[in-house]
XYZ file of C-alpha atoms in Angstrom:
263
model
C -155.200 132.879 50.559
C -153.244 134.104 53.532
C -152.896 137.286 53.683
C -149.846 137.714 54.630
C -148.005 135.621 52.161
C -150.031 137.325 49.550
C -149.067 141.003 50.635
C -145.243 139.709 50.601
C -145.530 137.701 46.831
C -146.455 140.520 45.589
C -143.714 142.777 46.957
C -141.719 141.069 45.427
C -143.473 141.172 42.525
C -142.689 145.104 42.322
C -138.906 144.067 42.692
C -138.722 141.640 40.091
C -138.595 143.217 37.070
C -137.981 139.761 34.993
C -140.978 138.131 37.049
C -143.271 141.173 35.950
C -142.333 140.770 32.057
C -142.493 137.368 32.226
C -145.933 138.521 33.692
C -147.361 140.634 30.973
C -146.148 138.648 28.179
C -148.599 135.949 29.137
C -145.025 133.557 29.669
C -145.500 132.881 33.292
C -145.293 129.856 33.966
C -144.964 127.950 38.002
C -143.087 125.543 37.292
C -140.240 127.982 36.405
C -140.337 129.847 39.675
C -138.628 127.412 41.495
C -136.873 130.822 44.138
C -141.030 131.080 45.364
C -143.131 128.507 47.038
C -146.273 126.747 46.413
C -148.294 129.075 48.721
C -146.380 131.132 47.057
C -146.769 131.092 42.701
C -150.900 130.621 43.929
C -151.021 133.843 44.784
C -148.574 135.359 41.492
C -150.853 132.998 39.317
C -153.810 135.201 40.825
C -151.745 138.350 39.858
C -151.313 136.944 35.930
C -155.025 137.035 35.771
C -155.743 139.913 36.131
C -151.797 140.995 35.128
C -153.603 144.574 33.339
C -154.554 146.043 36.054
C -151.695 144.527 37.968
C -149.304 145.947 35.209
C -150.298 149.999 36.320
C -149.595 149.296 40.200
C -146.519 148.054 39.102
C -145.995 151.343 36.474
C -147.018 153.255 39.572
C -144.846 152.744 42.942
C -141.552 152.256 39.451
C -142.800 156.404 39.070
C -143.390 156.749 43.072
C -140.538 155.190 43.341
C -138.175 157.412 40.757
C -139.121 160.237 41.820
C -138.370 159.874 45.661
C -135.022 159.124 44.219
C -135.109 163.149 43.252
C -136.927 164.324 46.166
C -133.722 161.375 47.907
C -131.252 163.704 46.765
C -133.231 167.378 47.428
C -133.183 166.973 50.268
C -129.078 165.300 51.280
C -127.113 165.720 48.640
C -129.045 168.813 47.003
C -125.264 170.355 44.827
C -124.722 166.763 43.966
C -127.611 166.823 42.268
C -127.210 170.404 40.938
C -124.078 169.899 39.224
C -125.605 166.096 37.420
C -128.125 168.364 35.357
C -126.381 171.516 34.822
C -123.873 168.881 33.170
C -127.737 167.008 31.177
C -127.909 164.234 33.119
C -131.022 162.497 32.550
C -132.437 162.004 36.809
C -134.950 159.812 35.801
C -133.154 157.745 33.919
C -129.872 157.529 36.227
C -133.144 156.897 39.175
C -134.018 153.872 36.967
C -130.004 152.737 36.729
C -129.795 152.708 40.893
C -133.023 150.390 41.445
C -132.784 147.928 38.789
C -129.371 147.790 40.674
C -130.785 147.637 43.659
C -133.580 145.694 42.957
C -136.175 148.692 43.233
C -135.928 149.056 47.138
C -138.874 151.054 49.053
C -137.072 153.481 51.329
C -140.064 154.570 52.815
C -139.930 158.055 54.470
C -136.379 157.760 55.022
C -135.764 160.461 52.540
C -132.234 160.244 53.789
C -131.051 156.530 54.080
C -131.729 156.381 50.502
C -129.606 159.497 50.032
C -126.466 157.787 51.396
C -127.002 154.816 49.066
C -127.102 156.554 46.159
C -124.275 158.605 46.824
C -122.435 155.333 47.497
C -123.821 154.900 44.246
C -122.897 157.581 42.617
C -119.282 157.486 44.244
C -118.708 153.844 43.211
C -120.053 154.658 39.821
C -117.315 157.778 40.174
C -113.957 155.085 41.000
C -114.591 153.920 37.732
C -113.935 157.186 36.078
C -118.407 157.850 34.958
C -117.779 161.170 36.304
C -115.434 163.878 36.907
C -113.106 163.306 39.920
C -114.126 167.273 41.756
C -117.981 165.939 41.532
C -116.583 162.760 42.916
C -115.668 164.936 45.382
C -118.057 166.849 46.333
C -120.551 163.138 46.151
C -118.328 162.804 49.167
C -119.188 165.742 50.881
C -122.142 165.923 51.006
C -122.253 161.722 52.167
C -120.575 163.566 55.740
C -123.686 165.970 55.385
C -126.202 163.027 55.597
C -123.541 160.355 57.860
C -123.995 163.824 60.329
C -127.963 163.596 59.901
C -128.327 160.277 60.100
C -126.147 160.080 63.292
C -128.337 162.461 65.302
C -132.407 160.673 64.196
C -131.938 159.685 67.977
C -130.928 162.840 69.420
C -127.280 163.982 70.568
C -125.142 161.277 71.682
C -123.710 162.867 75.595
C -120.640 164.198 75.691
C -117.571 162.166 77.721
C -114.402 162.223 78.690
C -111.958 163.745 80.160
C -111.833 167.529 80.395
C -110.918 169.739 77.482
C -111.987 169.812 74.614
C -115.256 167.378 72.971
C -116.824 166.856 69.869
C -120.887 167.790 69.858
C -121.605 165.683 67.256
C -122.840 168.352 65.876
C -119.608 168.265 62.828
C -118.444 166.694 60.512
C -114.896 167.648 58.414
C -114.104 166.346 55.029
C -110.880 166.955 53.288
C -111.382 167.112 49.598
C -108.841 166.798 47.108
C -109.976 170.010 45.494
C -111.162 173.609 45.717
C -114.820 172.910 46.598
C -115.386 176.296 48.636
C -115.599 177.697 44.702
C -117.918 175.588 43.626
C -119.934 176.504 47.192
C -119.273 179.953 46.185
C -121.217 179.699 43.391
C -122.939 177.188 42.728
C -124.362 178.411 39.178
C -121.310 176.581 37.955
C -121.524 173.680 40.238
C -120.748 170.577 37.156
C -119.868 172.718 35.314
C -117.216 174.933 35.365
C -114.392 172.356 37.896
C -112.225 173.325 40.335
C -108.581 173.452 40.328
C -107.312 170.032 42.567
C -105.870 171.714 45.694
C -106.417 170.171 49.724
C -109.269 172.003 51.591
C -110.655 171.016 54.681
C -114.394 171.679 54.826
C -116.659 171.278 58.785
C -120.249 170.284 58.248
C -121.152 171.899 60.966
C -125.340 171.458 62.392
C -126.004 174.868 64.239
C -128.166 172.626 66.178
C -131.197 170.568 65.307
C -133.001 173.203 63.676
C -130.610 174.202 61.730
C -130.146 173.043 58.080
C -125.579 172.371 57.554
C -123.418 174.548 57.023
C -119.722 174.884 55.472
C -116.931 175.845 57.306
C -113.706 176.545 55.318
C -110.742 175.952 57.531
C -107.152 176.570 58.134
C -105.381 173.359 58.189
C -104.387 173.937 62.355
C -107.736 174.412 62.810
C -109.100 170.728 61.054
C -106.171 169.521 62.813
C -107.631 170.280 66.224
C -111.112 169.188 65.530
C -109.540 166.738 64.894
C -107.853 165.887 67.935
C -110.167 168.109 70.790
C -107.086 169.137 73.376
C -107.544 167.263 76.101
C -107.503 169.043 79.707
C -103.631 170.373 80.204
C -102.103 169.119 77.778
C -99.843 171.862 75.835
C -101.540 174.873 73.423
C -99.979 177.188 70.996
C -100.583 180.865 71.306
C -102.027 180.398 68.057
C -105.048 177.964 68.503
C -106.595 179.679 70.832
C -108.945 181.196 67.994
C -109.151 177.987 66.416
C -110.579 176.871 69.108
C -112.545 179.417 69.531
C -114.378 179.290 66.245
C -114.589 175.168 66.614
C -117.014 176.298 69.899
C -118.643 179.008 68.177
C -119.252 176.544 65.341
C -120.925 173.714 67.266
C -118.385 171.437 66.014
C -116.935 171.085 69.735
C -116.967 171.811 73.171
C -114.883 172.833 76.301
C -115.909 170.447 79.004
C -114.353 171.794 82.478
C -112.369 170.096 85.204
C -115.215 169.403 87.820
C -113.711 168.729 90.862
C -114.763 165.381 93.284
C -116.580 166.301 96.269
C -114.760 164.397 99.990
């Protein structure tokens, strides 16, 4: 039996609940497995003969992935996790629902990728009105957090472009439809006391690569300056200077000096 084929077939078994049930019920029939090659069917037959032992490994695999789901939220979207817990959501069952929808995919050490996909899935459910709209808004905020971390997995991108203010690559801006700052100030109310509607601009920023992210509530003009940093020589309102200084201090923008070519 080819070791590589055996390994890949075992991974398929781990992700196929219908096949697992057939094996456990001892109802598996090779002729009913058109999706598998003859070599793969031989591997499945070997596991079918030892299904009692294989069942333990399957259950252990699923247990690990369920716990990994919780770990992914704890690391990437702790506010969303706390809000769900405060609402009495059964996280292990939610985990199983996600994993079944994703064929028990094993993300391994890719915690933030796992969290990104969880948030995508939760937000899609929220659009079906399963979750309160402010909670979906919170998920969107933490999606920006996760996206920021993922964008830095290969380091900080080099700044380029004309002189003036430029993004550092260490911040993301989220425009929320509810006053999520209420939840950020009082995390005990997450998921329980719904914040009122009202647009807010929340900046997610990393002071440096060794620090955790922070949230800053920005005035609309400050948010506009982040979205479109002024280039060198662009006209500025006299009130823009403190906003730009705040964005630079938050490591969201950097001022690129004008360089003169020596001839």
